[in-house]
mmCIF file of C-alpha atoms and ligand atoms in Angstrom:
data_model
loop_
_atom_site.group_PDB
_atom_site.id
_atom_site.type_symbol
_atom_site.label_atom_id
_atom_site.label_comp_id
_atom_site.label_asym_id
_atom_site.label_seq_id
_atom_site.Cartn_x
_atom_site.Cartn_y
_atom_site.Cartn_z
ATOM 1 C CA MET D 1 8.512 19.776 3.769
ATOM 2 C CA ASN D 2 8.534 15.977 3.323
ATOM 3 C CA GLU D 3 6.505 13.559 5.495
ATOM 4 C CA PHE D 4 9.351 13.085 7.997
ATOM 5 C CA ASP D 5 9.828 16.867 8.457
ATOM 6 C CA LEU D 6 6.070 17.169 8.931
ATOM 7 C CA ILE D 7 5.939 14.439 11.584
ATOM 8 C CA ARG D 8 8.965 15.908 13.405
ATOM 9 C CA ASP D 9 8.132 19.616 13.108
ATOM 10 C CA VAL D 10 4.419 19.351 13.862
ATOM 11 C CA PHE D 11 3.436 16.210 15.771
ATOM 12 C CA GLN D 12 6.673 15.303 17.585
ATOM 13 C CA ARG D 13 7.277 18.955 18.548
ATOM 14 C CA HIS D 14 3.720 19.550 19.806
ATOM 15 C CA GLU D 15 3.781 16.223 21.642
ATOM 16 C CA ALA D 16 6.987 17.201 23.456
ATOM 17 C CA ALA D 17 5.646 20.711 24.192
ATOM 18 C CA SER D 18 2.374 19.395 25.597
ATOM 19 C CA HIS D 19 4.283 17.069 27.917
ATOM 20 C CA ALA D 20 6.615 19.806 29.105
ATOM 21 C CA VAL D 21 3.505 21.638 30.394
ATOM 22 C CA ASN D 22 1.417 18.635 31.394
ATOM 23 C CA GLN D 23 3.556 15.895 32.905
ATOM 24 C CA SER D 24 1.349 12.892 32.231
ATOM 25 C CA PRO D 25 1.513 9.735 34.346
ATOM 26 C CA SER D 26 1.369 7.757 31.090
ATOM 27 C CA ASP D 27 4.906 9.016 30.257
ATOM 28 C CA ALA D 28 6.500 6.462 32.514
ATOM 29 C CA LEU D 29 4.829 3.631 30.620
ATOM 30 C CA ILE D 30 5.876 4.650 27.113
ATOM 31 C CA ASP D 31 9.132 2.920 26.174
ATOM 32 C CA CYS D 32 9.017 4.235 22.602
ATOM 33 C CA GLY D 33 6.792 6.923 21.052
ATOM 34 C CA ILE D 34 6.963 8.571 17.618
ATOM 35 C CA GLY D 35 9.886 7.577 15.416
ATOM 36 C CA ASP D 36 10.151 3.781 15.225
ATOM 37 C CA ASP D 37 8.173 1.162 13.262
ATOM 38 C CA ALA D 38 5.718 0.894 16.151
ATOM 39 C CA ALA D 39 5.155 2.402 19.593
ATOM 40 C CA VAL D 40 6.003 0.384 22.697
ATOM 41 C CA ILE D 41 4.026 0.587 25.952
ATOM 42 C CA ASN D 42 5.368 -1.071 29.062
ATOM 43 C CA THR D 43 2.449 -2.895 30.664
ATOM 44 C CA GLY D 44 4.545 -4.285 33.496
ATOM 45 C CA LEU D 45 4.528 -7.900 32.361
ATOM 46 C CA ASN D 46 4.960 -7.595 28.621
ATOM 47 C CA LYS D 47 5.401 -4.732 26.196
ATOM 48 C CA LEU D 48 2.318 -3.798 24.184
ATOM 49 C CA VAL D 49 3.519 -2.877 20.675
ATOM 50 C CA THR D 50 1.155 -0.953 18.387
ATOM 51 C CA CYS D 51 1.190 0.665 14.954
ATOM 52 C CA THR D 52 -1.210 1.889 12.275
ATOM 53 C CA ASP D 53 -0.987 2.165 8.491
ATOM 54 C CA THR D 54 -3.391 3.521 5.871
ATOM 55 C CA LEU D 55 -3.832 2.242 2.320
ATOM 56 C CA ILE D 56 -5.588 4.503 -0.200
ATOM 57 C CA ALA D 57 -6.896 3.206 -3.548
ATOM 58 C CA GLY D 58 -4.893 4.510 -6.491
ATOM 59 C CA ARG D 59 -2.098 5.723 -4.209
ATOM 60 C CA HIS D 60 -0.909 2.681 -2.262
ATOM 61 C CA PHE D 61 -2.218 0.081 -4.683
ATOM 62 C CA PRO D 62 -3.309 0.236 -8.358
ATOM 63 C CA ASN D 63 -7.072 0.504 -8.895
ATOM 64 C CA THR D 64 -6.957 -2.905 -10.608
ATOM 65 C CA THR D 65 -5.877 -4.656 -7.353
ATOM 66 C CA SER D 66 -8.193 -7.482 -6.276
ATOM 67 C CA ALA D 67 -10.367 -7.058 -3.183
ATOM 68 C CA TYR D 68 -8.626 -10.100 -1.657
ATOM 69 C CA ALA D 69 -5.175 -8.505 -2.082
ATOM 70 C CA ILE D 70 -6.353 -5.181 -0.625
ATOM 71 C CA GLY D 71 -7.707 -6.955 2.465
ATOM 72 C CA TYR D 72 -4.602 -9.108 2.869
ATOM 73 C CA LYS D 73 -2.110 -6.309 2.361
ATOM 74 C CA SER D 74 -3.810 -3.841 4.715
ATOM 75 C CA VAL D 75 -3.116 -6.302 7.546
ATOM 76 C CA ALA D 76 0.286 -7.561 6.337
ATOM 77 C CA VAL D 77 1.889 -4.099 6.205
ATOM 78 C CA ASN D 78 1.047 -3.581 9.870
ATOM 79 C CA PHE D 79 2.339 -7.003 10.918
ATOM 80 C CA SER D 80 5.565 -6.111 9.142
ATOM 81 C CA ASP D 81 5.958 -3.050 11.408
ATOM 82 C CA LEU D 82 5.280 -5.206 14.481
ATOM 83 C CA ALA D 83 7.819 -7.770 13.219
ATOM 84 C CA ALA D 84 10.385 -4.986 12.872
ATOM 85 C CA MET D 85 10.140 -4.431 16.638
ATOM 86 C CA GLY D 86 10.525 -8.180 17.342
ATOM 87 C CA SER D 87 6.888 -8.359 18.397
ATOM 88 C CA THR D 88 4.235 -11.015 17.699
ATOM 89 C CA PRO D 89 0.842 -9.745 16.440
ATOM 90 C CA HIS D 90 -2.149 -10.243 18.740
ATOM 91 C CA SER D 91 -5.164 -8.310 17.391
ATOM 92 C CA ILE D 92 -6.251 -5.612 14.924
ATOM 93 C CA LEU D 93 -8.767 -2.769 14.545
ATOM 94 C CA LEU D 94 -10.131 -1.968 11.069
ATOM 95 C CA ALA D 95 -11.248 1.517 9.981
ATOM 96 C CA LEU D 96 -12.870 1.254 6.567
ATOM 97 C CA ALA D 97 -13.924 4.241 4.427
ATOM 98 C CA LEU D 98 -15.961 2.843 1.516
ATOM 99 C CA PRO D 99 -17.336 4.415 -1.665
ATOM 100 C CA GLN D 100 -21.066 3.776 -2.127
ATOM 101 C CA HIS D 101 -20.630 1.350 -5.066
ATOM 102 C CA LEU D 102 -18.393 -0.968 -2.994
ATOM 103 C CA LYS D 103 -20.773 -0.902 -0.039
ATOM 104 C CA GLU D 104 -23.396 -2.400 -2.378
ATOM 105 C CA ASP D 105 -20.972 -4.973 -3.829
ATOM 106 C CA LYS D 106 -21.333 -8.097 -1.699
ATOM 107 C CA ASN D 107 -18.768 -10.053 -3.756
ATOM 108 C CA TRP D 108 -16.184 -7.335 -3.311
ATOM 109 C CA LEU D 109 -16.812 -7.124 0.443
ATOM 110 C CA ASP D 110 -16.594 -10.912 0.848
ATOM 111 C CA GLU D 111 -13.342 -11.080 -1.104
ATOM 112 C CA PHE D 112 -11.896 -8.161 0.891
ATOM 113 C CA ALA D 113 -12.823 -9.951 4.126
ATOM 114 C CA ASN D 114 -11.372 -13.242 2.806
ATOM 115 C CA GLY D 115 -8.011 -11.559 2.226
ATOM 116 C CA LEU D 116 -8.040 -9.705 5.529
ATOM 117 C CA PHE D 117 -8.896 -12.810 7.553
ATOM 118 C CA ALA D 118 -6.438 -14.986 5.607
ATOM 119 C CA CYS D 119 -3.571 -12.787 6.785
ATOM 120 C CA CYS D 120 -5.011 -12.673 10.324
ATOM 121 C CA ALA D 121 -5.388 -16.473 10.397
ATOM 122 C CA GLU D 122 -1.771 -17.014 9.329
ATOM 123 C CA HIS D 123 -0.736 -15.198 12.497
ATOM 124 C CA ASN D 124 -3.538 -16.293 14.858
ATOM 125 C CA VAL D 125 -4.819 -12.748 15.086
ATOM 126 C CA GLN D 126 -8.372 -11.547 15.808
ATOM 127 C CA LEU D 127 -10.227 -8.472 14.527
ATOM 128 C CA ILE D 128 -11.466 -6.793 17.729
ATOM 129 C CA GLY D 129 -13.133 -3.582 16.467
ATOM 130 C CA GLY D 130 -12.964 -0.672 14.063
ATOM 131 C CA ASP D 131 -15.041 1.950 12.307
ATOM 132 C CA THR D 132 -16.979 2.060 9.005
ATOM 133 C CA THR D 133 -17.684 5.231 7.038
ATOM 134 C CA LYS D 134 -18.522 6.425 3.523
ATOM 135 C CA SER D 135 -15.853 8.107 1.400
ATOM 136 C CA ASP D 136 -15.250 8.973 -2.261
ATOM 137 C CA VAL D 137 -11.975 7.039 -2.215
ATOM 138 C CA LEU D 138 -11.549 3.580 -0.730
ATOM 139 C CA THR D 139 -9.308 4.044 2.323
ATOM 140 C CA ILE D 140 -8.343 1.311 4.753
ATOM 141 C CA THR D 141 -6.627 1.921 8.071
ATOM 142 C CA VAL D 142 -5.571 -1.036 10.168
ATOM 143 C CA THR D 143 -4.192 -0.619 13.673
ATOM 144 C CA ALA D 144 -2.307 -3.650 14.940
ATOM 145 C CA MET D 145 -1.372 -4.653 18.470
ATOM 146 C CA GLY D 146 1.263 -7.162 19.449
ATOM 147 C CA PHE D 147 3.309 -8.214 22.437
ATOM 148 C CA ALA D 148 6.995 -8.752 23.138
ATOM 149 C CA GLU D 149 9.144 -9.276 26.223
ATOM 150 C CA GLN D 150 11.608 -6.721 24.863
ATOM 151 C CA CYS D 151 11.886 -4.841 21.577
ATOM 152 C CA ILE D 152 14.473 -4.154 18.904
ATOM 153 C CA TYR D 153 14.725 -0.469 17.960
ATOM 154 C CA ARG D 154 16.171 1.543 15.079
ATOM 155 C CA ASN D 155 18.789 3.231 17.257
ATOM 156 C CA GLY D 156 21.097 0.421 18.385
ATOM 157 C CA ALA D 157 23.342 -0.239 15.357
ATOM 158 C CA GLN D 158 27.057 -0.336 16.242
ATOM 159 C CA ILE D 159 30.113 0.318 14.077
ATOM 160 C CA GLY D 160 31.387 -3.028 12.746
ATOM 161 C CA ASP D 161 27.942 -4.699 12.798
ATOM 162 C CA ALA D 162 26.882 -6.677 9.731
ATOM 163 C CA ILE D 163 23.777 -5.488 7.824
ATOM 164 C CA VAL D 164 21.422 -8.358 7.043
ATOM 165 C CA VAL D 165 18.144 -8.528 5.101
ATOM 166 C CA THR D 166 15.438 -11.171 4.843
ATOM 167 C CA GLY D 167 14.046 -12.547 1.567
ATOM 168 C CA GLU D 168 14.605 -10.793 -1.751
ATOM 169 C CA ILE D 169 14.738 -7.080 -2.480
ATOM 170 C CA GLY D 170 13.006 -5.236 -5.332
ATOM 171 C CA SER D 171 10.399 -7.846 -6.321
ATOM 172 C CA ALA D 172 7.361 -5.719 -5.407
ATOM 173 C CA ALA D 173 8.714 -2.626 -7.183
ATOM 174 C CA PHE D 174 9.428 -4.702 -10.285
ATOM 175 C CA ALA D 175 5.913 -6.194 -10.255
ATOM 176 C CA LEU D 176 4.476 -2.685 -9.993
ATOM 177 C CA THR D 177 6.405 -1.496 -13.079
ATOM 178 C CA GLU D 178 5.034 -4.452 -15.081
ATOM 179 C CA ILE D 179 1.460 -3.908 -13.872
ATOM 180 C CA MET D 180 1.649 -0.181 -14.628
ATOM 181 C CA GLN D 181 2.632 -1.127 -18.206
ATOM 182 C CA GLY D 182 -0.518 -3.258 -18.389
ATOM 183 C CA LYS D 183 1.456 -6.544 -18.324
ATOM 184 C CA PRO D 184 0.751 -9.479 -16.014
ATOM 185 C CA SER D 185 3.622 -9.964 -13.557
ATOM 186 C CA LYS D 186 5.119 -13.216 -12.294
ATOM 187 C CA LEU D 187 5.967 -11.370 -9.091
ATOM 188 C CA GLN D 188 2.459 -10.003 -8.496
ATOM 189 C CA SER D 189 2.138 -11.878 -5.198
ATOM 190 C CA ALA D 190 5.149 -9.951 -3.800
ATOM 191 C CA LEU D 191 3.159 -6.762 -4.368
ATOM 192 C CA ASP D 192 -0.333 -8.032 -3.459
ATOM 193 C CA THR D 193 0.157 -10.467 -0.600
ATOM 194 C CA PRO D 194 3.509 -9.708 1.050
ATOM 195 C CA SER D 195 4.613 -12.040 3.872
ATOM 196 C CA PRO D 196 5.489 -10.060 6.981
ATOM 197 C CA LYS D 197 8.608 -11.604 8.533
ATOM 198 C CA VAL D 198 7.108 -12.124 11.972
ATOM 199 C CA GLU D 199 8.911 -15.425 12.604
ATOM 200 C CA VAL D 200 12.342 -13.890 11.888
ATOM 201 C CA GLY D 201 11.656 -10.830 14.046
ATOM 202 C CA HIS D 202 10.558 -13.022 16.933
ATOM 203 C CA TRP D 203 13.555 -15.347 16.560
ATOM 204 C CA LEU D 204 16.040 -12.459 16.472
ATOM 205 C CA ASN D 205 14.452 -10.974 19.559
ATOM 206 C CA ASN D 206 14.593 -14.280 21.456
ATOM 207 C CA GLN D 207 18.217 -14.862 20.475
ATOM 208 C CA ASN D 208 19.233 -11.308 21.437
ATOM 209 C CA ILE D 209 21.147 -11.062 18.182
ATOM 210 C CA ALA D 210 20.004 -7.856 16.466
ATOM 211 C CA THR D 211 21.260 -4.450 17.610
ATOM 212 C CA SER D 212 18.742 -2.583 15.425
ATOM 213 C CA MET D 213 15.931 -3.431 13.020
ATOM 214 C CA ILE D 214 13.465 -1.831 10.570
ATOM 215 C CA ASP D 215 11.156 -3.138 7.868
ATOM 216 C CA ILE D 216 11.848 -2.161 4.274
ATOM 217 C CA SER D 217 8.576 -0.590 3.210
ATOM 218 C CA ASP D 218 9.778 2.691 1.694
ATOM 219 C CA GLY D 219 12.906 1.409 -0.104
ATOM 220 C CA LEU D 220 16.203 -0.035 1.131
ATOM 221 C CA LEU D 221 18.182 3.236 1.044
ATOM 222 C CA GLN D 222 15.575 5.295 2.839
ATOM 223 C CA ASP D 223 14.896 2.704 5.528
ATOM 224 C CA LEU D 224 18.584 1.963 6.133
ATOM 225 C CA GLY D 225 18.934 5.759 6.318
ATOM 226 C CA HIS D 226 16.542 5.761 9.311
ATOM 227 C CA ILE D 227 18.760 3.217 11.099
ATOM 228 C CA CYS D 228 21.866 5.324 10.337
ATOM 229 C CA GLN D 229 20.220 8.544 11.482
ATOM 230 C CA GLN D 230 18.811 7.147 14.714
ATOM 231 C CA SER D 231 21.921 5.084 15.554
ATOM 232 C CA ARG D 232 24.273 7.936 14.481
ATOM 233 C CA VAL D 233 26.326 5.651 12.273
ATOM 234 C CA GLY D 234 27.111 5.190 8.584
ATOM 235 C CA ALA D 235 26.666 2.138 6.376
ATOM 236 C CA ARG D 236 28.492 0.423 3.524
ATOM 237 C CA LEU D 237 26.349 -1.593 1.128
ATOM 238 C CA ASP D 238 27.852 -4.183 -1.239
ATOM 239 C CA LEU D 239 25.277 -4.097 -3.997
ATOM 240 C CA GLU D 240 26.376 -7.317 -5.723
ATOM 241 C CA LYS D 241 25.172 -9.135 -2.605
ATOM 242 C CA LEU D 242 21.565 -7.874 -2.720
ATOM 243 C CA PRO D 243 19.286 -10.942 -2.719
ATOM 244 C CA THR D 244 17.447 -10.818 -6.044
ATOM 245 C CA HIS D 245 14.660 -12.855 -7.611
ATOM 246 C CA PRO D 246 16.043 -14.341 -10.889
ATOM 247 C CA TYR D 247 13.158 -12.704 -12.771
ATOM 248 C CA LEU D 248 14.714 -9.276 -12.081
ATOM 249 C CA ASN D 249 17.782 -10.191 -14.130
ATOM 250 C CA ARG D 250 15.807 -9.279 -17.247
ATOM 251 C CA VAL D 251 16.283 -5.620 -16.221
ATOM 252 C CA ASP D 252 19.700 -4.019 -16.904
ATOM 253 C CA LEU D 253 21.944 -3.745 -13.839
ATOM 254 C CA HIS D 254 21.407 -0.032 -13.135
ATOM 255 C CA GLY D 255 17.649 -0.299 -13.614
ATOM 256 C CA ARG D 256 17.506 -3.301 -11.295
ATOM 257 C CA LEU D 257 19.610 -1.620 -8.608
ATOM 258 C CA ALA D 258 17.373 1.463 -8.794
ATOM 259 C CA LEU D 259 14.339 -0.761 -8.120
ATOM 260 C CA GLN D 260 16.159 -2.441 -5.241
ATOM 261 C CA LEU D 261 17.504 0.744 -3.654
ATOM 262 C CA SER D 262 14.484 3.023 -4.046
ATOM 263 C CA GLY D 263 11.484 0.796 -4.748
ATOM 264 C CA GLY D 264 9.048 0.386 -1.876
ATOM 265 C CA ASP D 265 6.624 -2.296 -0.688
ATOM 266 C CA ASP D 266 9.136 -5.080 0.005
ATOM 267 C CA TYR D 267 8.140 -5.662 3.669
ATOM 268 C CA GLU D 268 11.376 -7.492 4.359
ATOM 269 C CA LEU D 269 13.325 -6.898 7.562
ATOM 270 C CA LEU D 270 16.710 -5.211 7.679
ATOM 271 C CA PHE D 271 18.716 -5.693 10.871
ATOM 272 C CA THR D 272 22.211 -5.161 12.174
ATOM 273 C CA CYS D 273 24.124 -7.587 14.370
ATOM 274 C CA PRO D 274 27.671 -8.119 15.648
ATOM 275 C CA LYS D 275 29.721 -10.155 13.140
ATOM 276 C CA LYS D 276 30.494 -12.749 15.794
ATOM 277 C CA GLN D 277 26.779 -13.644 15.836
ATOM 278 C CA LEU D 278 26.715 -14.409 12.108
ATOM 279 C CA ASN D 279 27.375 -18.124 12.638
ATOM 280 C CA GLN D 280 24.213 -18.346 14.706
ATOM 281 C CA ILE D 281 22.352 -16.703 11.836
ATOM 282 C CA LYS D 282 23.822 -19.035 9.208
ATOM 283 C CA GLN D 283 22.792 -22.058 11.264
ATOM 284 C CA CYS D 284 19.254 -20.929 12.050
ATOM 285 C CA GLU D 285 16.397 -22.996 10.690
ATOM 286 C CA LEU D 286 14.050 -20.273 9.528
ATOM 287 C CA GLU D 287 11.798 -20.469 6.487
ATOM 288 C CA THR D 288 13.122 -17.116 5.246
ATOM 289 C CA SER D 289 16.586 -16.608 3.773
ATOM 290 C CA LEU D 290 18.948 -14.128 5.467
ATOM 291 C CA THR D 291 21.620 -12.310 3.430
ATOM 292 C CA ILE D 292 24.516 -10.140 4.619
ATOM 293 C CA ILE D 293 24.583 -7.066 2.376
ATOM 294 C CA GLY D 294 26.995 -4.701 4.083
ATOM 295 C CA GLU D 295 28.373 -3.312 7.285
ATOM 296 C CA ILE D 296 27.883 -0.449 9.712
ATOM 297 C CA ILE D 297 30.744 2.077 9.531
ATOM 298 C CA GLU D 298 31.586 5.402 11.107
ATOM 299 C CA LEU D 299 29.305 8.279 10.111
ATOM 300 C CA GLU D 300 30.847 10.651 7.581
ATOM 301 C CA ALA D 301 29.329 14.138 7.532
ATOM 302 C CA ASN D 302 26.438 14.371 5.029
ATOM 303 C CA LYS D 303 27.058 10.887 3.622
ATOM 304 C CA PRO D 304 25.545 8.175 5.778
ATOM 305 C CA ILE D 305 25.420 5.437 3.124
ATOM 306 C CA HIS D 306 28.317 4.385 0.879
ATOM 307 C CA LEU D 307 27.455 2.170 -2.080
ATOM 308 C CA PHE D 308 29.861 -0.317 -3.672
ATOM 309 C CA TYR D 309 29.478 -2.786 -6.531
ATOM 310 C CA GLU D 310 32.213 -5.445 -6.569
ATOM 311 C CA ASN D 311 34.392 -3.155 -4.435
ATOM 312 C CA GLN D 312 34.034 -0.197 -6.826
ATOM 313 C CA SER D 313 32.280 2.892 -5.522
ATOM 314 C CA TYR D 314 28.772 3.049 -7.087
ATOM 315 C CA LEU D 315 27.221 6.410 -7.927
ATOM 316 C CA TYR D 316 23.466 6.642 -7.262
ATOM 317 C CA ASN D 317 21.285 9.699 -6.669
ATOM 318 C CA GLY D 318 17.826 8.177 -6.233
ATOM 319 C CA LYS D 319 15.810 8.311 -3.040
ATOM 320 C CA GLY D 320 13.066 6.176 -1.452
ATOM 321 C CA TYR D 321 9.278 6.473 -1.501
ATOM 322 C CA MET D 322 8.010 9.845 -0.258
ATOM 323 C CA HIS D 323 4.321 10.467 0.424
ATOM 324 C CA PHE D 324 4.802 14.224 -0.195
HETATM 325 P P1 ADP U 401 6.654 3.084 8.898
HETATM 326 O O1 ADP U 401 7.154 3.317 7.490
HETATM 327 O O2 ADP U 401 7.491 2.144 9.690
HETATM 328 O O3 ADP U 401 5.166 2.736 8.933
HETATM 329 P P2 ADP U 401 6.418 5.894 9.032
HETATM 330 O O4 ADP U 401 7.542 6.341 8.153
HETATM 331 O O5 ADP U 401 5.037 5.850 8.447
HETATM 332 O O6 ADP U 401 6.781 4.470 9.643
HETATM 333 O O7 ADP U 401 6.370 6.802 10.313
HETATM 334 C C1 ADP U 401 7.542 7.116 11.024
HETATM 335 C C2 ADP U 401 7.169 7.363 12.466
HETATM 336 O O8 ADP U 401 6.326 8.512 12.578
HETATM 337 C C3 ADP U 401 6.417 6.228 13.131
HETATM 338 O O9 ADP U 401 6.881 6.107 14.464
HETATM 339 C C4 ADP U 401 4.971 6.697 13.107
HETATM 340 O O10 ADP U 401 4.225 6.157 14.186
HETATM 341 C C5 ADP U 401 5.124 8.192 13.269
HETATM 342 N N1 ADP U 401 4.028 8.977 12.664
HETATM 343 C C6 ADP U 401 3.637 9.005 11.356
HETATM 344 N N2 ADP U 401 2.617 9.871 11.167
HETATM 345 C C7 ADP U 401 2.331 10.412 12.386
HETATM 346 C C8 ADP U 401 1.389 11.360 12.866
HETATM 347 N N3 ADP U 401 0.518 11.957 12.028
HETATM 348 N N4 ADP U 401 1.391 11.655 14.187
HETATM 349 C C9 ADP U 401 2.270 11.053 15.024
HETATM 350 N N5 ADP U 401 3.195 10.167 14.642
HETATM 351 C C10 ADP U 401 3.242 9.838 13.343
HETATM 352 MG MG1 MG U 402 8.111 0.240 9.133
#
């Protein structure tokens, strides 16, 4: 059972069963529950968008990661999920489980806080509460809240839509391979202090351009797979178009594509939009680059995603990041 089976077969199923028995008045207010990048609650005026993500030392970041990067990233990964809904972050809660030696380490705590508040400050966000406990393994859970007038979901992709991504793909995974080999990496900042694409998400939402959106945190193939599954469509990817940092060209083509298709931690946005809107996208004045990498096609049984490299079918068996 992988993490998605577990969420569906245990939590989503029990949630649905408990509501079948106990019709709750809160039902009417929930626009989106389990299954998207964040949950959406209809407050009447605005939508309250909320998500939570946990980072565990040695699992989600190497033990050598600086305290500043850990603080920054624990916030950034959540803002990325809010961005994927088209929502603007408003506030966060911080649940911190600290080993004894870090609780005594004032420098570490200050640096952690510096990173956390740097990411908050970039988005005008306040820390409004949390919880602090002792644990053998450093574990950080941030819950983020944001607002939006409307949201962009994973289930709206239409056949014929273009598939577009922000930024560059594969940089964080490449940095991780270098760090794991004990080498310094030029792309370390992609791994340590990712920039959640809040501005792009907000712009797309305002322009009413995107039909579906997700953030790429678990690898391009896996996350595009969620769009395909929830929108009941297929996708064609043209791999020669993947936006790539020049530094990745030192890896052979197949190795690089594996990093780009299956590597996690990119925190870029992937969205779909009608091709007639592409001009609007090309003319936008955003800080982040947008690249068309493929198109939404009809779903073929058991094969949602078709890969091509320079119009030749490309064989690839890898998957994305799985927690289990
Ligand atoms: P993301 O990668 O965007 O953070 P995940 O893959 O972690 O999303 O989770 C997929 C969906 O499952 C999300 O809607 C998330 O809120 C939900 N989810 C994950 N774990 C649980 C859980 N233990 N109980 C309920 N919902 C969960
Ligand atoms: Mg996400």
